[in-house]
Amino acid sequence: MSQMVDLIIFGGTGDLSTRKLLPALYQLHRDKLADRLHRIIATGRSKIDGETFHLEAQKNLQRFLPAADWDEAVWATFRERLCYVQLEAGQSKDYQTLTNLLDSSGAPGRLFYLATLPSLYGEICQQLQAAGAVNRESRVVLEKPLGHDLTSCQQINEQVAQVFDEEATFRIDHYLGKETVQNLLALRFGNALFHPMWNNTFISNVQITVAEDIGVAGRGSYYADTGALRDMVQNHLLQVLSLVAMEPPASLRAADIRDEKMKVLRCLEPITPANVKARTVRGRYAAGAVRGKAVKGFLEEEAFHDADNTETFVALEASINNWRWAGVPFYLRTGKRLTRRYSEIVIEYRRQPFSLFANDPQELTNKLVIHLQPEESISLHTVNKKPGLASKLRLKPVELHLTDESQEKHSSYDAYERLLLDALHGDQTLFMRRDEVETAWRWIDSIIEAWEENAIPVKSYNAGTMGPNAATALVAVDGFSWHE
Ligand code: BG6
């Protein structure tokens, strides 16, 4: 698809479109990066006219874009590219209207972005095909969650595959669009320095934390049925884990990178009823205070039914059974209403075999800390001599910052700009292949089954903390502690 592309967003007035997609498209338009993008057609169920849609879109852009990025002149031209089509997922005639619009466009490429309920993906694809909207230059982007378990995920994939080939199917995980996540490839394979030590001989454990300070307000009914394991670990944390753990790919082409990520996922040791208690911790926030502000507990936020078995926090120990990683625990943790919003990957190295320093504090290990957000940076934790005459050879911790200062100019981009651009250009590298998503679900299902079989309880933690105490114990029994 080297020509112009019409982008059609299903769920065009929904939360994702409002908060993420339209602001990202506006930024691409402003920076003249979306040279392939012809028109943006937002579809939705609301019976509103184009003028009302534009007014709403303008209001939302002003709300969700950083204030400095709003520009009337940019909006005036962006608006011309943006239109609205009312569409009910089950109404064939609405797809006909959409197809007529697409046929009159002059842009041969069509990128259908599905940001609705995933249970509708199959039907939308079939309706698009029946209406003649899918041409040879068409692609589809699928937002998460792709199912609730392996079976439902396979069902969605199967239905979509009846209309779109795998090469035309782009499964989004927005974590792969984050600058520092992509930088993992540069760090690992662009430097001679780290690679020789990237294995179980030198690394003692890896920690991946995605902490959020927000609760689930507004998305409560989705979240009550989903929980942190399905919402975050199945996709974002496992994608990050596979990039950290993968072997060097044959090339940077999508197929080669995805093959290597896939091998990691296949090597994840299933969690079983016998080890689930030792390997996982589930938590749910109770009332507390986040950054000095009192907040309600999860169950008090909305009128939940049957949500007392929903976890808003999960910590677990994953094992990757291959030559590189055997014996190295990968600790994953994520949760809502934690102390603050931050995501990081910590590579902790083994200690040197013998210490010459009398005051060598045992807790000073070398760590490579990759901060994904809110700040994007990499730091290497080392020790130096404590300066001065008073101490002869005493040690002190020193952090070396490997951050490229010029990166700051990209900081107003969110992950979606990169992913939208790649989808427009047909580059699948940062999207999940069907076998990856399904293999990730297989592993997650093993945990859920083990939880159910052992009736693993959801432990309470106070909002504003880093989860239940059991999460500290999870790593402490192996002689480690979470990097805070
Ligand atoms: C989404 C989850 O995929 O990622 C949300 O459904 C979560 O529950 C969000 O809040 C976190 O994304 P980010 O980019 O803010 O870390």
mmCIF file of N, CA and C in Angstrom, residues 315-397:
data_model
loop_
_atom_site.group_PDB
_atom_site.id
_atom_site.type_symbol
_atom_site.label_atom_id
_atom_site.label_comp_id
_atom_site.label_asym_id
_atom_site.label_seq_id
_atom_site.Cartn_x
_atom_site.Cartn_y
_atom_site.Cartn_z
ATOM 1 N N ALA A 315 1.087 -9.641 41.236
ATOM 2 C CA ALA A 315 2.543 -9.789 41.174
ATOM 3 C C ALA A 315 2.799 -11.257 40.932
ATOM 4 N N LEU A 316 3.752 -11.548 40.078
ATOM 5 C CA LEU A 316 4.031 -12.963 39.852
ATOM 6 C C LEU A 316 5.462 -13.207 39.445
ATOM 7 N N GLU A 317 5.828 -14.462 39.627
ATOM 8 C CA GLU A 317 7.178 -14.865 39.254
ATOM 9 C C GLU A 317 7.068 -15.772 38.046
ATOM 10 N N ALA A 318 7.661 -15.330 36.935
ATOM 11 C CA ALA A 318 7.623 -16.136 35.714
ATOM 12 C C ALA A 318 8.983 -16.773 35.495
ATOM 13 N N SER A 319 8.969 -17.992 34.962
ATOM 14 C CA SER A 319 10.249 -18.637 34.614
ATOM 15 C C SER A 319 10.270 -18.877 33.118
ATOM 16 N N ILE A 320 11.398 -18.567 32.519
ATOM 17 C CA ILE A 320 11.549 -18.812 31.077
ATOM 18 C C ILE A 320 12.495 -20.004 30.937
ATOM 19 N N ASN A 321 11.933 -21.105 30.503
ATOM 20 C CA ASN A 321 12.739 -22.325 30.458
ATOM 21 C C ASN A 321 13.504 -22.430 29.147
ATOM 22 N N ASN A 322 14.624 -21.738 29.082
ATOM 23 C CA ASN A 322 15.526 -21.931 27.941
ATOM 24 C C ASN A 322 16.965 -21.759 28.430
ATOM 25 N N TRP A 323 17.928 -21.922 27.527
ATOM 26 C CA TRP A 323 19.324 -21.916 27.962
ATOM 27 C C TRP A 323 19.741 -20.572 28.524
ATOM 28 N N ARG A 324 19.219 -19.503 27.950
ATOM 29 C CA ARG A 324 19.650 -18.180 28.395
ATOM 30 C C ARG A 324 19.114 -17.830 29.789
ATOM 31 N N TRP A 325 17.880 -18.244 30.060
ATOM 32 C CA TRP A 325 17.208 -17.695 31.246
ATOM 33 C C TRP A 325 16.889 -18.700 32.344
ATOM 34 N N ALA A 326 17.211 -19.969 32.155
ATOM 35 C CA ALA A 326 16.875 -20.948 33.201
ATOM 36 C C ALA A 326 17.457 -20.480 34.533
ATOM 37 N N GLY A 327 16.654 -20.475 35.550
ATOM 38 C CA GLY A 327 17.125 -20.095 36.891
ATOM 39 C C GLY A 327 17.032 -18.615 37.199
ATOM 40 N N VAL A 328 16.607 -17.792 36.228
ATOM 41 C CA VAL A 328 16.472 -16.342 36.484
ATOM 42 C C VAL A 328 14.985 -16.000 36.645
ATOM 43 N N PRO A 329 14.561 -15.636 37.853
ATOM 44 C CA PRO A 329 13.145 -15.262 37.972
ATOM 45 C C PRO A 329 12.846 -13.933 37.279
ATOM 46 N N PHE A 330 11.739 -13.877 36.586
ATOM 47 C CA PHE A 330 11.216 -12.625 36.023
ATOM 48 C C PHE A 330 10.010 -12.255 36.888
ATOM 49 N N TYR A 331 10.176 -11.216 37.694
ATOM 50 C CA TYR A 331 9.080 -10.785 38.556
ATOM 51 C C TYR A 331 8.277 -9.707 37.837
ATOM 52 N N LEU A 332 6.986 -9.931 37.738
ATOM 53 C CA LEU A 332 6.121 -8.948 37.083
ATOM 54 C C LEU A 332 5.149 -8.411 38.116
ATOM 55 N N ARG A 333 4.907 -7.117 38.081
ATOM 56 C CA ARG A 333 3.862 -6.594 38.984
ATOM 57 C C ARG A 333 3.195 -5.390 38.342
ATOM 58 N N THR A 334 1.913 -5.327 38.559
ATOM 59 C CA THR A 334 1.153 -4.178 38.045
ATOM 60 C C THR A 334 -0.056 -3.974 38.932
ATOM 61 N N GLY A 335 -0.508 -2.739 39.028
ATOM 62 C CA GLY A 335 -1.690 -2.511 39.852
ATOM 63 C C GLY A 335 -2.194 -1.092 39.715
ATOM 64 N N LYS A 336 -3.410 -0.913 40.170
ATOM 65 C CA LYS A 336 -4.042 0.408 40.176
ATOM 66 C C LYS A 336 -3.982 0.964 41.597
ATOM 67 N N ARG A 337 -4.077 2.293 41.652
ATOM 68 C CA ARG A 337 -4.044 2.992 42.947
ATOM 69 C C ARG A 337 -2.799 2.623 43.758
ATOM 70 N N LEU A 338 -1.657 2.614 43.093
ATOM 71 C CA LEU A 338 -0.398 2.392 43.797
ATOM 72 C C LEU A 338 0.172 3.760 44.158
ATOM 73 N N THR A 339 1.379 3.775 44.691
ATOM 74 C CA THR A 339 1.914 5.035 45.205
ATOM 75 C C THR A 339 1.982 6.136 44.148
ATOM 76 N N ARG A 340 2.436 5.736 42.948
ATOM 77 C CA ARG A 340 2.551 6.737 41.878
ATOM 78 C C ARG A 340 2.559 6.011 40.547
ATOM 79 N N ARG A 341 2.454 6.774 39.447
ATOM 80 C CA ARG A 341 2.453 6.162 38.128
ATOM 81 C C ARG A 341 3.889 6.028 37.644
ATOM 82 N N TYR A 342 4.339 4.820 37.491
ATOM 83 C CA TYR A 342 5.642 4.627 36.857
ATOM 84 C C TYR A 342 5.753 3.211 36.308
ATOM 85 N N SER A 343 6.517 3.080 35.239
ATOM 86 C CA SER A 343 6.778 1.761 34.665
ATOM 87 C C SER A 343 8.261 1.631 34.465
ATOM 88 N N GLU A 344 8.796 0.479 34.854
ATOM 89 C CA GLU A 344 10.232 0.301 34.655
ATOM 90 C C GLU A 344 10.596 -1.172 34.544
ATOM 91 N N ILE A 345 11.740 -1.382 33.919
ATOM 92 C CA ILE A 345 12.311 -2.722 33.814
ATOM 93 C C ILE A 345 13.623 -2.658 34.582
ATOM 94 N N VAL A 346 13.829 -3.610 35.468
ATOM 95 C CA VAL A 346 15.081 -3.617 36.232
ATOM 96 C C VAL A 346 15.817 -4.922 35.954
ATOM 97 N N ILE A 347 17.026 -4.790 35.441
ATOM 98 C CA ILE A 347 17.876 -5.959 35.218
ATOM 99 C C ILE A 347 18.877 -5.949 36.365
ATOM 100 N N GLU A 348 18.801 -6.923 37.234
ATOM 101 C CA GLU A 348 19.704 -6.931 38.384
ATOM 102 C C GLU A 348 20.799 -7.971 38.151
ATOM 103 N N TYR A 349 22.041 -7.520 38.275
ATOM 104 C CA TYR A 349 23.174 -8.414 38.016
ATOM 105 C C TYR A 349 23.561 -9.161 39.285
ATOM 106 N N ARG A 350 24.203 -10.295 39.101
ATOM 107 C CA ARG A 350 24.717 -11.043 40.253
ATOM 108 C C ARG A 350 25.863 -10.255 40.865
ATOM 109 N N ARG A 351 26.131 -10.520 42.131
ATOM 110 C CA ARG A 351 27.255 -9.853 42.770
ATOM 111 C C ARG A 351 28.556 -10.458 42.264
ATOM 112 N N GLN A 352 29.647 -9.689 42.443
ATOM 113 C CA GLN A 352 30.941 -10.266 42.064
ATOM 114 C C GLN A 352 31.225 -11.444 43.004
ATOM 115 N N PRO A 353 32.029 -12.408 42.564
ATOM 116 C CA PRO A 353 32.177 -13.636 43.346
ATOM 117 C C PRO A 353 32.795 -13.417 44.724
ATOM 118 N N PHE A 354 33.540 -12.335 44.881
ATOM 119 C CA PHE A 354 34.245 -12.131 46.145
ATOM 120 C C PHE A 354 34.451 -10.634 46.295
ATOM 121 N N SER A 355 34.292 -10.120 47.514
ATOM 122 C CA SER A 355 34.448 -8.678 47.659
ATOM 123 C C SER A 355 35.725 -8.321 48.419
ATOM 124 N N LEU A 356 36.441 -7.325 47.890
ATOM 125 C CA LEU A 356 37.675 -6.859 48.531
ATOM 126 C C LEU A 356 37.401 -5.770 49.555
ATOM 127 N N PHE A 357 36.155 -5.277 49.569
ATOM 128 C CA PHE A 357 35.881 -4.060 50.339
ATOM 129 C C PHE A 357 35.202 -4.386 51.664
ATOM 130 N N ALA A 358 35.811 -3.881 52.719
ATOM 131 C CA ALA A 358 35.312 -4.200 54.046
ATOM 132 C C ALA A 358 33.882 -3.698 54.231
ATOM 133 N N ASN A 359 33.612 -2.523 53.671
ATOM 134 C CA ASN A 359 32.296 -1.934 53.923
ATOM 135 C C ASN A 359 31.310 -2.248 52.798
ATOM 136 N N ASP A 360 31.604 -3.228 51.976
ATOM 137 C CA ASP A 360 30.775 -3.482 50.792
ATOM 138 C C ASP A 360 29.365 -3.874 51.231
ATOM 139 N N PRO A 361 28.412 -2.961 51.110
ATOM 140 C CA PRO A 361 27.075 -3.330 51.569
ATOM 141 C C PRO A 361 26.477 -4.354 50.595
ATOM 142 N N GLN A 362 25.976 -5.419 51.135
ATOM 143 C CA GLN A 362 25.500 -6.528 50.293
ATOM 144 C C GLN A 362 24.384 -6.106 49.338
ATOM 145 N N GLU A 363 23.661 -5.066 49.739
ATOM 146 C CA GLU A 363 22.523 -4.705 48.879
ATOM 147 C C GLU A 363 22.937 -3.932 47.632
ATOM 148 N N LEU A 364 24.197 -3.524 47.534
ATOM 149 C CA LEU A 364 24.624 -2.756 46.356
ATOM 150 C C LEU A 364 24.961 -3.688 45.201
ATOM 151 N N THR A 365 23.944 -4.005 44.416
ATOM 152 C CA THR A 365 24.217 -4.812 43.221
ATOM 153 C C THR A 365 24.172 -3.875 42.021
ATOM 154 N N ASN A 366 24.771 -4.281 40.927
ATOM 155 C CA ASN A 366 24.649 -3.497 39.695
ATOM 156 C C ASN A 366 23.268 -3.737 39.102
ATOM 157 N N LYS A 367 22.661 -2.642 38.674
ATOM 158 C CA LYS A 367 21.336 -2.777 38.064
ATOM 159 C C LYS A 367 21.273 -1.892 36.838
ATOM 160 N N LEU A 368 20.598 -2.389 35.842
ATOM 161 C CA LEU A 368 20.292 -1.547 34.694
ATOM 162 C C LEU A 368 18.798 -1.260 34.801
ATOM 163 N N VAL A 369 18.462 0.014 34.957
ATOM 164 C CA VAL A 369 17.051 0.355 35.160
ATOM 165 C C VAL A 369 16.549 1.131 33.942
ATOM 166 N N ILE A 370 15.545 0.549 33.308
ATOM 167 C CA ILE A 370 14.985 1.182 32.107
ATOM 168 C C ILE A 370 13.637 1.771 32.499
ATOM 169 N N HIS A 371 13.595 3.086 32.583
ATOM 170 C CA HIS A 371 12.358 3.768 32.997
ATOM 171 C C HIS A 371 11.510 3.998 31.749
ATOM 172 N N LEU A 372 10.325 3.406 31.729
ATOM 173 C CA LEU A 372 9.475 3.544 30.541
ATOM 174 C C LEU A 372 8.597 4.779 30.605
ATOM 175 N N GLN A 373 8.110 5.094 31.811
ATOM 176 C CA GLN A 373 7.265 6.272 32.002
ATOM 177 C C GLN A 373 7.131 6.575 33.480
ATOM 178 N N PRO A 374 6.816 7.787 33.898
ATOM 179 C CA PRO A 374 6.528 8.931 33.038
ATOM 180 C C PRO A 374 7.792 9.460 32.344
ATOM 181 N N GLU A 375 8.946 9.401 33.016
ATOM 182 C CA GLU A 375 10.138 9.852 32.299
ATOM 183 C C GLU A 375 10.703 8.678 31.512
ATOM 184 N N GLU A 376 11.356 8.956 30.389
ATOM 185 C CA GLU A 376 11.931 7.895 29.571
ATOM 186 C C GLU A 376 13.433 7.994 29.730
ATOM 187 N N SER A 377 14.010 7.042 30.455
ATOM 188 C CA SER A 377 15.450 7.127 30.647
ATOM 189 C C SER A 377 16.003 5.762 31.015
ATOM 190 N N ILE A 378 17.311 5.670 30.951
ATOM 191 C CA ILE A 378 17.975 4.417 31.307
ATOM 192 C C ILE A 378 19.079 4.774 32.280
ATOM 193 N N SER A 379 19.181 4.033 33.384
ATOM 194 C CA SER A 379 20.291 4.322 34.280
ATOM 195 C C SER A 379 20.968 3.029 34.709
ATOM 196 N N LEU A 380 22.272 3.164 34.901
ATOM 197 C CA LEU A 380 23.075 2.020 35.279
ATOM 198 C C LEU A 380 23.553 2.268 36.704
ATOM 199 N N HIS A 381 23.200 1.361 37.598
ATOM 200 C CA HIS A 381 23.578 1.532 39.007
ATOM 201 C C HIS A 381 24.905 0.819 39.254
ATOM 202 N N THR A 382 25.899 1.598 39.652
ATOM 203 C CA THR A 382 27.233 1.035 39.881
ATOM 204 C C THR A 382 27.738 1.517 41.242
ATOM 205 N N VAL A 383 28.959 1.120 41.615
ATOM 206 C CA VAL A 383 29.550 1.711 42.820
ATOM 207 C C VAL A 383 30.863 2.397 42.454
ATOM 208 N N ASN A 384 31.161 3.428 43.222
ATOM 209 C CA ASN A 384 32.398 4.199 43.051
ATOM 210 C C ASN A 384 33.108 4.273 44.391
ATOM 211 N N LYS A 385 34.286 4.800 44.348
ATOM 212 C CA LYS A 385 34.957 5.091 45.616
ATOM 213 C C LYS A 385 34.285 6.320 46.229
ATOM 214 N N LYS A 386 34.074 6.280 47.515
ATOM 215 C CA LYS A 386 33.561 7.456 48.219
ATOM 216 C C LYS A 386 34.682 8.493 48.172
ATOM 217 N N PRO A 387 34.429 9.685 47.628
ATOM 218 C CA PRO A 387 35.556 10.607 47.453
ATOM 219 C C PRO A 387 36.070 11.174 48.783
ATOM 220 N N GLY A 388 37.292 11.637 48.783
ATOM 221 C CA GLY A 388 37.828 12.339 49.955
ATOM 222 C C GLY A 388 38.900 11.549 50.668
ATOM 223 N N LEU A 389 39.577 12.280 51.566
ATOM 224 C CA LEU A 389 40.694 11.689 52.297
ATOM 225 C C LEU A 389 40.214 10.844 53.471
ATOM 226 N N ALA A 390 39.015 11.175 53.971
ATOM 227 C CA ALA A 390 38.530 10.513 55.171
ATOM 228 C C ALA A 390 38.349 9.010 54.952
ATOM 229 N N SER A 391 37.887 8.676 53.780
ATOM 230 C CA SER A 391 37.680 7.245 53.557
ATOM 231 C C SER A 391 38.697 6.781 52.529
ATOM 232 N N LYS A 392 39.361 5.704 52.847
ATOM 233 C CA LYS A 392 40.410 5.272 51.932
ATOM 234 C C LYS A 392 39.780 4.567 50.734
ATOM 235 N N LEU A 393 39.215 3.426 50.960
ATOM 236 C CA LEU A 393 38.553 2.746 49.838
ATOM 237 C C LEU A 393 37.185 2.281 50.282
ATOM 238 N N ARG A 394 36.334 3.267 50.412
ATOM 239 C CA ARG A 394 34.964 2.927 50.779
ATOM 240 C C ARG A 394 34.081 3.124 49.555
ATOM 241 N N LEU A 395 32.980 2.374 49.529
ATOM 242 C CA LEU A 395 32.146 2.394 48.324
ATOM 243 C C LEU A 395 30.925 3.286 48.503
ATOM 244 N N LYS A 396 30.489 3.815 47.378
ATOM 245 C CA LYS A 396 29.221 4.556 47.404
ATOM 246 C C LYS A 396 28.479 4.305 46.091
ATOM 247 N N PRO A 397 27.160 4.215 46.171
ATOM 248 C CA PRO A 397 26.414 3.942 44.934
ATOM 249 C C PRO A 397 26.409 5.141 43.993
#
